[in-house]
Amino acid sequence: MTDMTEARSDATRARLLDAAIAAFAEKGFNGTTTRDIAAAAGLSPAAVYVHHKSKEELLYLISRSGHEETLALVLKGVESSDEPATALRNVVHAFVVHHARGHTGARIVNYELSALTPEHYAEILDIRHRIDREIRELVERGVAAGAFDTPNPRMAGVALLSLGIDIARWYRDEGEWSPEDIAAAYADMALRIVGAR
């Protein structure tokens, strides 16, 4: 395969992924056909199968990419400071901005998991567990350092993640709050959730 052919193939795969995000957001995974995805990408229905095994594979690729991006930004935030409160503020801020700016994809990533094959679901669940663990351990580190006062770090971690994930359900670009406005407010709320001193 020539470099030019490979570049065109990569571009077509990317178009199909973008089209799948738009179609899944509009009709849900189960309501979307491969014909819908192909039409949104401006391609023939056969093109979907040239580049992807199935509609489910598209969902898996969207979900894996979204979860890997989220894990990376959580890790970066956790490692951003030795001060638990600063690290938590950075994690929540980045997490919220990410979910607001990418609200369409985030909605699919978080609310269409049941459509994945068992193998793909297990892989995504593993990434989700890693994200949960990083947040919980950051809260536990804050409690151990005396910076946070919460009786249940695990539950606090779940609440913190729920703040960001739920943004994908309600956030709209034309709303009155920017992603940064929400992130700043949620970072303050996060510190209250963990009982920051």
mmCIF file of C-alpha atoms in Angstrom:
data_model
loop_
_atom_site.group_PDB
_atom_site.id
_atom_site.type_symbol
_atom_site.label_atom_id
_atom_site.label_comp_id
_atom_site.label_asym_id
_atom_site.label_seq_id
_atom_site.Cartn_x
_atom_site.Cartn_y
_atom_site.Cartn_z
ATOM 1 C CA MET A 1 0.000 0.000 0.000
ATOM 2 C CA THR A 2 1.431 3.380 -0.975
ATOM 3 C CA ASP A 3 1.694 6.211 1.530
ATOM 4 C CA MET A 4 -0.963 8.140 -0.417
ATOM 5 C CA THR A 5 -3.379 5.178 -0.385
ATOM 6 C CA GLU A 6 -2.752 4.602 3.312
ATOM 7 C CA ALA A 7 -3.364 8.275 4.093
ATOM 8 C CA ARG A 8 -6.663 8.186 2.146
ATOM 9 C CA SER A 9 -7.683 5.018 3.969
ATOM 10 C CA ASP A 10 -6.894 6.614 7.366
ATOM 11 C CA ALA A 11 -8.888 9.703 6.377
ATOM 12 C CA THR A 12 -11.856 7.549 5.359
ATOM 13 C CA ARG A 13 -11.729 5.631 8.659
ATOM 14 C CA ALA A 14 -11.682 8.941 10.530
ATOM 15 C CA ARG A 15 -14.679 10.202 8.501
ATOM 16 C CA LEU A 16 -16.568 7.028 9.328
ATOM 17 C CA LEU A 17 -15.809 7.417 13.044
ATOM 18 C CA ASP A 18 -17.008 11.042 12.994
ATOM 19 C CA ALA A 19 -20.120 9.990 11.085
ATOM 20 C CA ALA A 20 -20.761 7.182 13.571
ATOM 21 C CA ILE A 21 -20.532 9.629 16.486
ATOM 22 C CA ALA A 22 -23.063 11.928 14.806
ATOM 23 C CA ALA A 23 -25.412 9.049 13.910
ATOM 24 C CA PHE A 24 -25.202 7.365 17.335
ATOM 25 C CA ALA A 25 -25.816 10.730 19.016
ATOM 26 C CA GLU A 26 -28.899 11.355 16.894
ATOM 27 C CA LYS A 27 -30.483 7.878 16.865
ATOM 28 C CA GLY A 28 -28.663 5.863 19.521
ATOM 29 C CA PHE A 29 -26.563 2.821 18.715
ATOM 30 C CA ASN A 30 -29.502 0.469 18.211
ATOM 31 C CA GLY A 31 -31.423 2.950 16.064
ATOM 32 C CA THR A 32 -28.470 3.595 13.749
ATOM 33 C CA THR A 33 -27.779 1.508 10.651
ATOM 34 C CA THR A 34 -24.504 1.188 8.783
ATOM 35 C CA ARG A 35 -26.356 2.880 5.920
ATOM 36 C CA ASP A 36 -26.931 5.924 8.207
ATOM 37 C CA ILE A 37 -23.221 6.038 9.057
ATOM 38 C CA ALA A 38 -22.156 5.728 5.423
ATOM 39 C CA ALA A 39 -24.597 8.443 4.353
ATOM 40 C CA ALA A 40 -23.345 10.812 7.071
ATOM 41 C CA ALA A 41 -19.784 10.184 5.847
ATOM 42 C CA GLY A 42 -20.782 10.701 2.215
ATOM 43 C CA LEU A 43 -19.811 7.137 1.326
ATOM 44 C CA SER A 44 -21.511 4.015 0.049
ATOM 45 C CA PRO A 45 -22.778 1.499 2.640
ATOM 46 C CA ALA A 46 -20.143 -0.985 1.467
ATOM 47 C CA ALA A 47 -17.404 1.469 2.523
ATOM 48 C CA VAL A 48 -18.206 0.865 6.172
ATOM 49 C CA TYR A 49 -17.264 -2.807 5.829
ATOM 50 C CA VAL A 50 -14.136 -2.060 3.813
ATOM 51 C CA HIS A 51 -12.747 -0.127 6.786
ATOM 52 C CA HIS A 52 -14.530 -1.628 9.814
ATOM 53 C CA LYS A 53 -15.816 -5.094 10.669
ATOM 54 C CA SER A 54 -19.129 -3.892 12.056
ATOM 55 C CA LYS A 55 -21.156 -1.067 13.534
ATOM 56 C CA GLU A 56 -20.184 -2.417 16.963
ATOM 57 C CA GLU A 57 -16.494 -2.084 16.079
ATOM 58 C CA LEU A 58 -17.070 1.613 15.374
ATOM 59 C CA LEU A 59 -18.707 2.003 18.794
ATOM 60 C CA TYR A 60 -15.816 0.143 20.413
ATOM 61 C CA LEU A 61 -13.205 2.361 18.725
ATOM 62 C CA ILE A 62 -15.079 5.510 19.775
ATOM 63 C CA SER A 63 -15.441 4.189 23.322
ATOM 64 C CA ARG A 64 -11.829 3.017 23.648
ATOM 65 C CA SER A 65 -10.468 6.315 22.352
ATOM 66 C CA GLY A 66 -12.699 8.333 24.681
ATOM 67 C CA HIS A 67 -11.805 6.256 27.726
ATOM 68 C CA GLU A 68 -8.077 6.298 26.941
ATOM 69 C CA GLU A 69 -8.160 10.103 26.598
ATOM 70 C CA THR A 70 -9.982 10.358 29.919
ATOM 71 C CA LEU A 71 -7.490 8.067 31.672
ATOM 72 C CA ALA A 72 -4.579 10.106 30.286
ATOM 73 C CA LEU A 73 -5.997 13.408 31.513
ATOM 74 C CA VAL A 74 -6.797 11.924 34.934
ATOM 75 C CA LEU A 75 -3.231 10.588 35.255
ATOM 76 C CA LYS A 76 -1.817 13.950 34.197
ATOM 77 C CA GLY A 77 -3.965 15.733 36.777
ATOM 78 C CA VAL A 78 -3.100 13.299 39.567
ATOM 79 C CA GLU A 79 0.602 13.742 38.834
ATOM 80 C CA SER A 80 0.338 17.543 38.494
ATOM 81 C CA SER A 81 0.920 18.262 42.179
ATOM 82 C CA ASP A 82 2.007 16.650 45.430
ATOM 83 C CA GLU A 83 -0.737 18.691 47.111
ATOM 84 C CA PRO A 84 -3.897 16.516 46.993
ATOM 85 C CA ALA A 85 -6.239 19.524 46.785
ATOM 86 C CA THR A 86 -4.347 21.041 43.855
ATOM 87 C CA ALA A 87 -4.154 17.699 42.078
ATOM 88 C CA LEU A 88 -7.885 17.094 42.605
ATOM 89 C CA ARG A 89 -8.743 20.574 41.356
ATOM 90 C CA ASN A 90 -6.627 19.925 38.224
ATOM 91 C CA VAL A 91 -8.173 16.494 37.619
ATOM 92 C CA VAL A 92 -11.745 17.704 37.972
ATOM 93 C CA HIS A 93 -11.136 20.799 35.864
ATOM 94 C CA ALA A 94 -9.620 18.785 32.993
ATOM 95 C CA PHE A 95 -12.240 16.020 33.299
ATOM 96 C CA VAL A 96 -15.132 18.495 33.154
ATOM 97 C CA VAL A 97 -13.733 20.522 30.250
ATOM 98 C CA HIS A 98 -13.095 17.293 28.327
ATOM 99 C CA HIS A 99 -16.657 16.052 28.863
ATOM 100 C CA ALA A 100 -18.219 19.424 28.014
ATOM 101 C CA ARG A 101 -16.193 20.096 24.867
ATOM 102 C CA GLY A 102 -16.676 16.523 23.670
ATOM 103 C CA HIS A 103 -20.202 16.121 25.032
ATOM 104 C CA THR A 104 -21.562 14.324 21.972
ATOM 105 C CA GLY A 105 -18.848 11.677 21.973
ATOM 106 C CA ALA A 106 -18.861 11.473 25.772
ATOM 107 C CA ARG A 107 -22.591 10.752 25.768
ATOM 108 C CA ILE A 108 -22.021 7.818 23.413
ATOM 109 C CA VAL A 109 -18.950 6.595 25.315
ATOM 110 C CA ASN A 110 -20.785 6.584 28.642
ATOM 111 C CA TYR A 111 -24.329 5.613 27.702
ATOM 112 C CA GLU A 112 -23.963 3.026 24.916
ATOM 113 C CA LEU A 113 -21.684 0.555 26.715
ATOM 114 C CA SER A 114 -24.320 -2.186 26.773
ATOM 115 C CA ALA A 115 -24.094 -2.467 22.966
ATOM 116 C CA LEU A 116 -20.451 -3.605 23.090
ATOM 117 C CA THR A 117 -19.486 -7.259 22.700
ATOM 118 C CA PRO A 118 -18.499 -8.946 25.977
ATOM 119 C CA GLU A 119 -14.811 -8.805 24.984
ATOM 120 C CA HIS A 120 -14.921 -5.128 24.094
ATOM 121 C CA TYR A 121 -16.994 -4.306 27.168
ATOM 122 C CA ALA A 122 -14.427 -6.043 29.392
ATOM 123 C CA GLU A 123 -11.629 -3.990 27.858
ATOM 124 C CA ILE A 124 -13.503 -0.722 28.366
ATOM 125 C CA LEU A 125 -14.488 -1.741 31.892
ATOM 126 C CA ASP A 126 -10.819 -2.284 32.700
ATOM 127 C CA ILE A 127 -10.013 1.291 31.629
ATOM 128 C CA ARG A 128 -12.972 2.592 33.650
ATOM 129 C CA HIS A 129 -11.717 0.705 36.726
ATOM 130 C CA ARG A 130 -8.297 2.315 36.270
ATOM 131 C CA ILE A 131 -9.897 5.775 36.121
ATOM 132 C CA ASP A 132 -11.973 5.008 39.241
ATOM 133 C CA ARG A 133 -8.906 3.704 41.068
ATOM 134 C CA GLU A 134 -6.825 6.806 40.262
ATOM 135 C CA ILE A 135 -9.537 9.109 41.611
ATOM 136 C CA ARG A 136 -10.130 6.972 44.719
ATOM 137 C CA GLU A 137 -6.403 6.778 45.466
ATOM 138 C CA LEU A 138 -6.070 10.552 45.101
ATOM 139 C CA VAL A 139 -8.903 11.036 47.599
ATOM 140 C CA GLU A 140 -7.333 8.451 49.944
ATOM 141 C CA ARG A 141 -3.979 10.242 49.648
ATOM 142 C CA GLY A 142 -5.699 13.484 50.638
ATOM 143 C CA VAL A 143 -7.380 11.830 53.637
ATOM 144 C CA ALA A 144 -4.081 10.267 54.756
ATOM 145 C CA ALA A 145 -2.336 13.657 54.473
ATOM 146 C CA GLY A 146 -5.085 15.357 56.509
ATOM 147 C CA ALA A 147 -6.016 17.541 53.506
ATOM 148 C CA PHE A 148 -9.432 15.867 53.013
ATOM 149 C CA ASP A 149 -12.034 14.757 55.504
ATOM 150 C CA THR A 150 -14.421 12.247 53.994
ATOM 151 C CA PRO A 151 -15.560 9.029 55.671
ATOM 152 C CA ASN A 152 -15.853 7.125 52.385
ATOM 153 C CA PRO A 153 -13.168 7.939 49.783
ATOM 154 C CA ARG A 154 -14.577 5.399 47.344
ATOM 155 C CA MET A 155 -18.048 6.970 47.389
ATOM 156 C CA ALA A 156 -16.506 10.445 47.122
ATOM 157 C CA GLY A 157 -14.599 9.236 44.037
ATOM 158 C CA VAL A 158 -17.791 7.946 42.439
ATOM 159 C CA ALA A 159 -19.489 11.291 43.106
ATOM 160 C CA LEU A 160 -16.580 13.196 41.579
ATOM 161 C CA LEU A 161 -16.651 11.115 38.395
ATOM 162 C CA SER A 162 -20.433 11.418 38.175
ATOM 163 C CA LEU A 163 -20.140 15.209 38.138
ATOM 164 C CA GLY A 164 -18.112 15.123 34.947
ATOM 165 C CA ILE A 165 -19.810 12.231 33.198
ATOM 166 C CA ASP A 166 -23.282 13.703 33.631
ATOM 167 C CA ILE A 167 -22.238 16.874 31.809
ATOM 168 C CA ALA A 168 -22.391 14.891 28.565
ATOM 169 C CA ARG A 169 -26.098 14.362 29.173
ATOM 170 C CA TRP A 170 -27.088 18.018 29.542
ATOM 171 C CA TYR A 171 -24.328 20.265 28.169
ATOM 172 C CA ARG A 172 -25.015 22.121 24.905
ATOM 173 C CA ASP A 173 -22.614 24.453 23.094
ATOM 174 C CA GLU A 174 -25.201 27.242 22.987
ATOM 175 C CA GLY A 175 -25.760 27.193 26.768
ATOM 176 C CA GLU A 176 -24.946 30.110 29.055
ATOM 177 C CA TRP A 177 -21.907 28.435 30.701
ATOM 178 C CA SER A 178 -18.626 27.718 28.969
ATOM 179 C CA PRO A 179 -16.761 24.460 29.674
ATOM 180 C CA GLU A 180 -14.273 26.494 31.720
ATOM 181 C CA ASP A 181 -17.047 28.129 33.796
ATOM 182 C CA ILE A 182 -18.456 24.721 34.665
ATOM 183 C CA ALA A 183 -15.009 23.259 35.322
ATOM 184 C CA ALA A 184 -14.095 26.031 37.765
ATOM 185 C CA ALA A 185 -17.384 25.633 39.667
ATOM 186 C CA TYR A 186 -17.152 21.833 39.692
ATOM 187 C CA ALA A 187 -13.537 21.942 40.921
ATOM 188 C CA ASP A 188 -14.728 24.026 43.903
ATOM 189 C CA MET A 189 -17.594 21.568 44.506
ATOM 190 C CA ALA A 190 -15.171 18.649 44.291
ATOM 191 C CA LEU A 191 -13.116 20.074 47.147
ATOM 192 C CA ARG A 192 -16.282 20.360 49.233
ATOM 193 C CA ILE A 193 -17.257 16.760 48.408
ATOM 194 C CA VAL A 194 -13.965 15.481 49.818
ATOM 195 C CA GLY A 195 -14.079 17.837 52.792
ATOM 196 C CA ALA A 196 -10.952 19.759 51.781
ATOM 197 C CA ARG A 197 -9.530 21.670 54.731
#
